[in-house]
mmCIF file of N, CA and C in Angstrom:
data_model
loop_
_atom_site.group_PDB
_atom_site.id
_atom_site.type_symbol
_atom_site.label_atom_id
_atom_site.label_comp_id
_atom_site.label_asym_id
_atom_site.label_seq_id
_atom_site.Cartn_x
_atom_site.Cartn_y
_atom_site.Cartn_z
ATOM 1 N N SER B 1 103.420 41.202 83.963
ATOM 2 C CA SER B 1 105.004 40.905 84.678
ATOM 3 C C SER B 1 104.649 41.561 86.143
ATOM 4 N N ASP B 2 105.078 41.010 87.130
ATOM 5 C CA ASP B 2 105.202 42.015 88.032
ATOM 6 C C ASP B 2 105.810 43.183 88.271
ATOM 7 N N VAL B 3 105.524 44.234 89.106
ATOM 8 C CA VAL B 3 105.515 45.187 89.576
ATOM 9 C C VAL B 3 106.477 45.452 90.671
ATOM 10 N N CYS B 4 107.746 45.843 90.741
ATOM 11 C CA CYS B 4 108.867 45.801 91.762
ATOM 12 C C CYS B 4 108.641 46.917 92.747
ATOM 13 N N SER B 5 109.016 46.653 94.037
ATOM 14 C CA SER B 5 109.312 48.135 95.024
ATOM 15 C C SER B 5 110.389 48.506 94.379
ATOM 16 N N SER B 6 111.038 49.823 94.681
ATOM 17 C CA SER B 6 112.176 50.377 94.525
ATOM 18 C C SER B 6 112.068 51.283 95.689
ATOM 19 N N ASP B 7 113.605 51.375 96.288
ATOM 20 C CA ASP B 7 113.865 52.348 97.198
ATOM 21 C C ASP B 7 113.712 54.036 96.794
ATOM 22 N N LEU B 8 112.941 54.574 97.657
ATOM 23 C CA LEU B 8 112.672 56.287 96.698
ATOM 24 C C LEU B 8 113.211 57.025 97.946
ATOM 25 N N VAL B 9 114.128 58.121 98.110
ATOM 26 C CA VAL B 9 114.758 58.732 99.121
ATOM 27 C C VAL B 9 113.799 59.903 99.242
ATOM 28 N N ALA B 10 113.317 60.517 100.319
ATOM 29 C CA ALA B 10 112.415 61.842 100.567
ATOM 30 C C ALA B 10 113.090 62.341 102.055
ATOM 31 N N GLY B 11 112.946 63.570 102.069
ATOM 32 C CA GLY B 11 113.141 64.534 102.902
ATOM 33 C C GLY B 11 112.309 65.417 103.581
ATOM 34 N N GLY B 12 112.006 65.902 104.836
ATOM 35 C CA GLY B 12 110.875 67.037 104.882
ATOM 36 C C GLY B 12 111.142 67.306 106.429
ATOM 37 N N THR B 13 109.921 67.736 106.715
ATOM 38 C CA THR B 13 109.989 68.187 108.308
ATOM 39 C C THR B 13 108.333 67.369 108.763
ATOM 40 N N VAL B 14 108.841 67.257 109.802
ATOM 41 C CA VAL B 14 107.064 66.322 110.227
ATOM 42 C C VAL B 14 106.615 67.493 110.713
ATOM 43 N N THR B 15 105.286 67.431 110.546
ATOM 44 C CA THR B 15 104.207 68.514 110.964
ATOM 45 C C THR B 15 103.113 68.147 112.173
ATOM 46 N N GLU B 16 103.577 67.055 112.139
ATOM 47 C CA GLU B 16 102.336 66.995 113.219
ATOM 48 C C GLU B 16 102.951 65.208 113.869
ATOM 49 N N GLY B 17 102.853 64.294 115.192
ATOM 50 C CA GLY B 17 102.911 63.281 115.801
ATOM 51 C C GLY B 17 104.201 62.764 115.390
ATOM 52 N N GLU B 18 104.735 61.977 115.144
ATOM 53 C CA GLU B 18 106.017 60.941 114.991
ATOM 54 C C GLU B 18 105.783 60.217 113.792
ATOM 55 N N ILE B 19 107.346 59.590 113.118
ATOM 56 C CA ILE B 19 107.644 59.063 111.889
ATOM 57 C C ILE B 19 108.061 57.732 112.747
ATOM 58 N N LYS B 20 107.991 56.403 111.963
ATOM 59 C CA LYS B 20 108.982 55.431 112.488
ATOM 60 C C LYS B 20 109.069 54.665 111.724
ATOM 61 N N VAL B 21 110.318 54.374 111.817
ATOM 62 C CA VAL B 21 110.958 53.002 110.789
ATOM 63 C C VAL B 21 110.046 52.019 110.791
ATOM 64 N N GLY B 22 109.387 51.576 109.843
ATOM 65 C CA GLY B 22 108.581 50.328 109.811
ATOM 66 C C GLY B 22 107.106 50.926 109.578
ATOM 67 N N ASP B 23 106.810 52.146 109.540
ATOM 68 C CA ASP B 23 105.357 52.616 109.469
ATOM 69 C C ASP B 23 105.302 52.480 107.960
ATOM 70 N N GLN B 24 103.598 52.783 107.807
ATOM 71 C CA GLN B 24 103.398 52.574 106.175
ATOM 72 C C GLN B 24 103.214 53.962 105.671
ATOM 73 N N ILE B 25 103.444 54.564 104.941
ATOM 74 C CA ILE B 25 103.408 55.800 104.046
ATOM 75 C C ILE B 25 102.272 55.956 102.960
ATOM 76 N N LYS B 26 101.536 56.931 103.334
ATOM 77 C CA LYS B 26 100.727 57.197 102.055
ATOM 78 C C LYS B 26 101.322 58.636 101.383
ATOM 79 N N ILE B 27 100.940 58.442 99.960
ATOM 80 C CA ILE B 27 101.528 59.339 99.084
ATOM 81 C C ILE B 27 100.284 60.508 98.510
ATOM 82 N N LEU B 28 100.209 61.209 99.235
ATOM 83 C CA LEU B 28 99.041 61.798 98.593
ATOM 84 C C LEU B 28 99.772 63.555 97.635
ATOM 85 N N GLN B 29 98.505 63.712 96.847
ATOM 86 C CA GLN B 29 98.570 65.113 95.982
ATOM 87 C C GLN B 29 97.604 65.698 96.073
ATOM 88 N N LYS B 30 97.682 66.883 96.813
ATOM 89 C CA LYS B 30 96.248 67.700 96.937
ATOM 90 C C LYS B 30 95.103 66.787 97.743
ATOM 91 N N ASP B 31 95.406 65.953 98.354
ATOM 92 C CA ASP B 31 94.506 65.224 99.651
ATOM 93 C C ASP B 31 93.865 63.771 98.635
ATOM 94 N N GLU B 32 94.415 63.715 97.498
ATOM 95 C CA GLU B 32 94.108 62.496 96.723
ATOM 96 C C GLU B 32 95.131 61.425 96.780
ATOM 97 N N LEU B 33 94.915 60.350 97.131
ATOM 98 C CA LEU B 33 95.514 59.414 97.527
ATOM 99 C C LEU B 33 96.380 58.516 96.283
ATOM 100 N N VAL B 34 97.855 59.073 95.830
ATOM 101 C CA VAL B 34 98.415 58.384 94.483
ATOM 102 C C VAL B 34 99.241 57.350 94.850
ATOM 103 N N GLY B 35 99.529 57.003 96.015
ATOM 104 C CA GLY B 35 100.436 55.844 96.346
ATOM 105 C C GLY B 35 100.796 55.442 97.402
ATOM 106 N N LEU B 36 101.661 54.121 97.883
ATOM 107 C CA LEU B 36 101.797 53.798 99.192
ATOM 108 C C LEU B 36 103.044 53.370 99.303
ATOM 109 N N GLY B 37 103.654 53.314 100.455
ATOM 110 C CA GLY B 37 104.814 52.689 100.863
ATOM 111 C C GLY B 37 105.174 52.468 102.360
ATOM 112 N N LYS B 38 106.319 51.763 102.410
ATOM 113 C CA LYS B 38 106.587 51.798 103.706
ATOM 114 C C LYS B 38 108.553 52.404 104.389
ATOM 115 N N ILE B 39 108.420 53.009 105.408
ATOM 116 C CA ILE B 39 109.529 53.395 105.542
ATOM 117 C C ILE B 39 110.593 52.203 105.763
ATOM 118 N N ALA B 40 111.687 52.399 105.311
ATOM 119 C CA ALA B 40 112.884 51.265 105.466
ATOM 120 C C ALA B 40 113.849 51.564 106.433
ATOM 121 N N ASN B 41 114.127 53.291 106.316
ATOM 122 C CA ASN B 41 115.119 54.051 106.827
ATOM 123 C C ASN B 41 114.885 55.074 107.089
ATOM 124 N N LEU B 42 115.321 55.661 108.227
ATOM 125 C CA LEU B 42 115.238 57.013 109.018
ATOM 126 C C LEU B 42 116.552 57.766 109.275
ATOM 127 N N GLN B 43 116.783 59.079 108.933
ATOM 128 C CA GLN B 43 117.737 59.687 109.295
ATOM 129 C C GLN B 43 117.547 61.260 109.960
ATOM 130 N N HIS B 44 118.438 61.574 110.723
ATOM 131 C CA HIS B 44 118.133 63.077 111.809
ATOM 132 C C HIS B 44 119.670 63.153 111.756
ATOM 133 N N GLY B 45 120.101 64.515 110.817
ATOM 134 C CA GLY B 45 121.248 64.979 110.569
ATOM 135 C C GLY B 45 121.828 63.807 110.264
ATOM 136 N N LYS B 46 123.481 63.528 110.297
ATOM 137 C CA LYS B 46 123.869 62.210 109.392
ATOM 138 C C LYS B 46 123.478 60.966 109.949
ATOM 139 N N SER B 47 122.791 61.087 111.286
ATOM 140 C CA SER B 47 122.286 59.475 111.955
ATOM 141 C C SER B 47 121.360 59.024 111.672
ATOM 142 N N ASP B 48 121.213 57.356 111.512
ATOM 143 C CA ASP B 48 120.268 57.031 111.440
ATOM 144 C C ASP B 48 119.489 56.871 112.890
ATOM 145 N N VAL B 49 118.090 56.958 112.953
ATOM 146 C CA VAL B 49 117.403 56.862 114.019
ATOM 147 C C VAL B 49 116.141 56.013 113.823
ATOM 148 N N ASN B 50 115.516 55.562 115.025
ATOM 149 C CA ASN B 50 114.460 54.974 114.826
ATOM 150 C C ASN B 50 113.079 55.510 114.938
ATOM 151 N N LYS B 51 112.854 56.875 115.234
ATOM 152 C CA LYS B 51 111.831 57.517 115.054
ATOM 153 C C LYS B 51 111.994 59.097 114.778
ATOM 154 N N VAL B 52 111.442 60.012 114.729
ATOM 155 C CA VAL B 52 111.577 61.655 114.511
ATOM 156 C C VAL B 52 110.326 62.289 114.901
ATOM 157 N N GLU B 53 110.419 63.369 115.459
ATOM 158 C CA GLU B 53 109.242 63.844 115.958
ATOM 159 C C GLU B 53 108.900 65.220 115.513
ATOM 160 N N LYS B 54 107.429 65.467 116.201
ATOM 161 C CA LYS B 54 107.006 67.049 115.467
ATOM 162 C C LYS B 54 108.116 67.857 115.314
ATOM 163 N N ASP B 55 107.988 68.979 114.116
ATOM 164 C CA ASP B 55 109.100 69.786 114.005
ATOM 165 C C ASP B 55 110.438 69.787 113.492
ATOM 166 N N MET B 56 110.997 68.115 113.641
ATOM 167 C CA MET B 56 112.268 67.481 113.102
ATOM 168 C C MET B 56 112.223 67.593 111.728
ATOM 169 N N GLU B 57 113.632 67.742 111.105
ATOM 170 C CA GLU B 57 113.577 67.458 109.499
ATOM 171 C C GLU B 57 114.227 65.881 109.986
ATOM 172 N N PHE B 58 114.321 65.456 108.861
ATOM 173 C CA PHE B 58 114.412 64.152 108.244
ATOM 174 C C PHE B 58 115.025 63.854 107.125
ATOM 175 N N GLY B 59 115.351 62.752 106.917
ATOM 176 C CA GLY B 59 115.673 62.026 105.455
ATOM 177 C C GLY B 59 115.095 60.878 105.767
ATOM 178 N N MET B 60 114.592 60.002 104.670
ATOM 179 C CA MET B 60 113.890 58.718 104.572
ATOM 180 C C MET B 60 114.207 57.512 103.669
ATOM 181 N N VAL B 61 114.276 56.804 103.263
ATOM 182 C CA VAL B 61 113.823 55.713 102.472
ATOM 183 C C VAL B 61 112.675 54.959 102.665
ATOM 184 N N ILE B 62 111.716 54.957 101.354
ATOM 185 C CA ILE B 62 110.667 54.485 101.374
ATOM 186 C C ILE B 62 110.508 53.275 100.460
ATOM 187 N N GLU B 63 110.107 52.201 100.667
ATOM 188 C CA GLU B 63 110.231 50.943 99.916
ATOM 189 C C GLU B 63 108.707 51.542 99.264
ATOM 190 N N SER B 64 108.799 51.575 97.875
ATOM 191 C CA SER B 64 107.413 51.921 97.195
ATOM 192 C C SER B 64 107.441 51.408 95.956
ATOM 193 N N LYS B 65 106.184 51.071 95.153
ATOM 194 C CA LYS B 65 106.552 50.973 93.591
ATOM 195 C C LYS B 65 105.910 52.123 93.031
ATOM 196 N N ASP B 66 105.300 53.179 93.725
ATOM 197 C CA ASP B 66 105.045 54.528 93.379
ATOM 198 C C ASP B 66 106.138 55.410 93.524
ATOM 199 N N ALA B 67 105.939 56.596 92.446
ATOM 200 C CA ALA B 67 106.997 57.604 92.341
ATOM 201 C C ALA B 67 106.701 58.675 93.249
ATOM 202 N N ILE B 68 107.485 59.673 93.872
ATOM 203 C CA ILE B 68 107.032 60.705 94.311
ATOM 204 C C ILE B 68 107.706 61.789 94.169
ATOM 205 N N GLU B 69 106.989 63.202 94.104
ATOM 206 C CA GLU B 69 106.926 64.025 93.322
ATOM 207 C C GLU B 69 107.098 65.139 94.043
ATOM 208 N N PRO B 70 107.745 65.990 93.935
ATOM 209 C CA PRO B 70 107.745 67.263 94.506
ATOM 210 C C PRO B 70 106.847 67.955 95.079
ATOM 211 N N GLY B 71 106.604 68.490 96.420
ATOM 212 C CA GLY B 71 104.948 69.069 96.783
ATOM 213 C C GLY B 71 104.220 68.343 97.131
ATOM 214 N N GLN B 72 104.249 66.782 97.108
ATOM 215 C CA GLN B 72 103.200 65.634 97.715
ATOM 216 C C GLN B 72 103.464 65.433 98.985
ATOM 217 N N THR B 73 102.554 65.118 99.617
ATOM 218 C CA THR B 73 102.540 65.383 100.819
ATOM 219 C C THR B 73 102.535 63.719 101.104
ATOM 220 N N LEU B 74 103.685 62.999 102.574
ATOM 221 C CA LEU B 74 103.891 61.641 102.709
ATOM 222 C C LEU B 74 103.143 61.912 104.153
ATOM 223 N N GLN B 75 102.391 60.870 104.144
ATOM 224 C CA GLN B 75 101.561 60.886 105.531
ATOM 225 C C GLN B 75 101.611 59.310 106.214
ATOM 226 N N ALA B 76 102.316 59.263 107.234
ATOM 227 C CA ALA B 76 102.911 57.978 107.800
ATOM 228 C C ALA B 76 101.668 57.408 108.798
ATOM 229 N N PHE B 77 101.665 56.171 108.698
ATOM 230 C CA PHE B 77 100.567 55.710 109.652
ATOM 231 C C PHE B 77 101.147 54.155 110.074
ATOM 232 N N ARG B 78 100.561 53.264 110.936
ATOM 233 C CA ARG B 78 100.927 51.965 111.623
ATOM 234 C C ARG B 78 99.781 51.644 111.455
ATOM 235 N N LYS B 79 99.781 50.239 111.650
ATOM 236 C CA LYS B 79 98.254 49.456 111.673
ATOM 237 C C LYS B 79 98.318 48.880 112.936
ATOM 238 N N VAL B 80 97.786 49.218 114.208
ATOM 239 C CA VAL B 80 97.312 48.701 115.368
ATOM 240 C C VAL B 80 96.373 47.467 115.540
ATOM 241 N N VAL B 81 96.851 46.237 115.977
ATOM 242 C CA VAL B 81 96.087 44.913 115.800
ATOM 243 C C VAL B 81 95.803 45.101 117.458
ATOM 244 N N LYS B 82 94.556 44.723 117.735
ATOM 245 C CA LYS B 82 94.294 44.716 119.516
ATOM 246 C C LYS B 82 93.500 43.278 119.632
#
Protein backbone atom coordinates (compact mmCIF):
# COMPACT_ATOMS: atom_id res chain seq x y z
CA SER A 1 0.00 0.00 0.00
CA ASP A 2 1.18 3.51 -0.79
CA VAL A 3 1.99 5.90 2.03
CA CYS A 4 0.29 9.19 1.22
CA SER A 5 1.47 12.64 2.25
CA SER A 6 -0.59 14.73 4.60
CA ASP A 7 -0.50 18.42 5.42
CA LEU A 8 1.14 19.20 8.76
CA VAL A 9 0.91 22.57 10.50
CA ALA A 10 3.91 23.84 12.46
CA GLY A 11 5.07 27.14 13.88
CA GLY A 12 8.31 28.56 15.15
CA THR A 13 10.98 31.21 14.83
CA VAL A 14 13.64 31.36 12.12
CA THR A 15 17.02 30.96 13.87
CA GLU A 16 19.23 31.58 10.84
CA GLY A 17 18.90 32.34 7.14
CA GLU A 18 15.47 32.39 5.50
CA ILE A 19 12.66 29.98 4.69
CA LYS A 20 10.72 30.12 1.41
CA VAL A 21 7.58 28.44 0.11
CA GLY A 22 8.68 25.36 -1.86
CA ASP A 23 11.77 24.69 0.28
CA GLN A 24 12.40 21.12 1.35
CA ILE A 25 12.28 20.38 5.10
CA LYS A 26 14.40 18.02 7.18
CA ILE A 27 12.73 16.92 10.44
CA LEU A 28 15.44 16.42 13.07
CA GLN A 29 15.28 14.85 16.53
CA LYS A 30 18.50 15.60 18.47
CA ASP A 31 20.42 16.06 15.17
CA GLU A 32 19.12 12.74 13.78
CA LEU A 33 17.09 12.85 10.55
CA VAL A 34 13.61 11.43 11.25
CA GLY A 35 11.60 12.79 8.31
CA LEU A 36 11.35 14.93 5.20
CA GLY A 37 8.77 17.29 3.76
CA LYS A 38 8.13 20.34 1.61
CA ILE A 39 6.76 23.78 2.57
CA ALA A 40 3.35 24.29 0.96
CA ASN A 41 2.43 27.57 2.72
CA LEU A 42 4.00 30.19 5.01
CA GLN A 43 2.29 32.74 7.22
CA HIS A 44 3.63 35.69 9.18
CA GLY A 45 1.02 37.25 11.44
CA LYS A 46 -2.26 36.50 9.67
CA SER A 47 -0.85 37.01 6.16
CA ASP A 48 0.36 34.47 3.60
CA VAL A 49 3.97 35.27 2.66
CA ASN A 50 6.55 33.81 0.25
CA LYS A 51 9.44 33.92 2.74
CA VAL A 52 10.35 34.57 6.37
CA GLU A 53 13.77 35.65 7.64
CA LYS A 54 15.95 35.38 10.75
CA ASP A 55 14.18 36.13 14.07
CA MET A 56 10.70 36.18 12.46
CA GLU A 57 7.92 34.05 13.96
CA PHE A 58 5.88 32.11 11.41
CA GLY A 59 3.42 29.33 10.77
CA MET A 60 3.70 26.86 7.91
CA VAL A 61 1.96 23.99 6.20
CA ILE A 62 4.30 21.10 5.37
CA GLU A 63 3.50 18.28 2.94
CA SER A 64 5.01 15.18 4.54
CA LYS A 65 4.35 11.50 5.20
CA ASP A 66 6.28 11.86 8.49
CA ALA A 67 4.87 13.21 11.76
CA ILE A 68 6.27 16.26 13.56
CA GLU A 69 6.63 16.15 17.34
CA PRO A 70 7.11 19.05 19.78
CA GLY A 71 10.78 19.82 20.38
CA GLN A 72 11.98 18.67 16.97
CA THR A 73 14.05 20.95 14.73
CA LEU A 74 12.87 21.74 11.21
CA GLN A 75 15.66 22.60 8.78
CA ALA A 76 14.75 24.16 5.43
CA PHE A 77 16.89 23.70 2.35
CA ARG A 78 16.60 24.09 -1.40
CA LYS A 79 18.41 22.28 -4.16
CA VAL A 80 20.29 24.57 -6.51
CA VAL A 81 20.89 23.25 -10.01
CA LYS A 82 23.85 24.79 -11.84
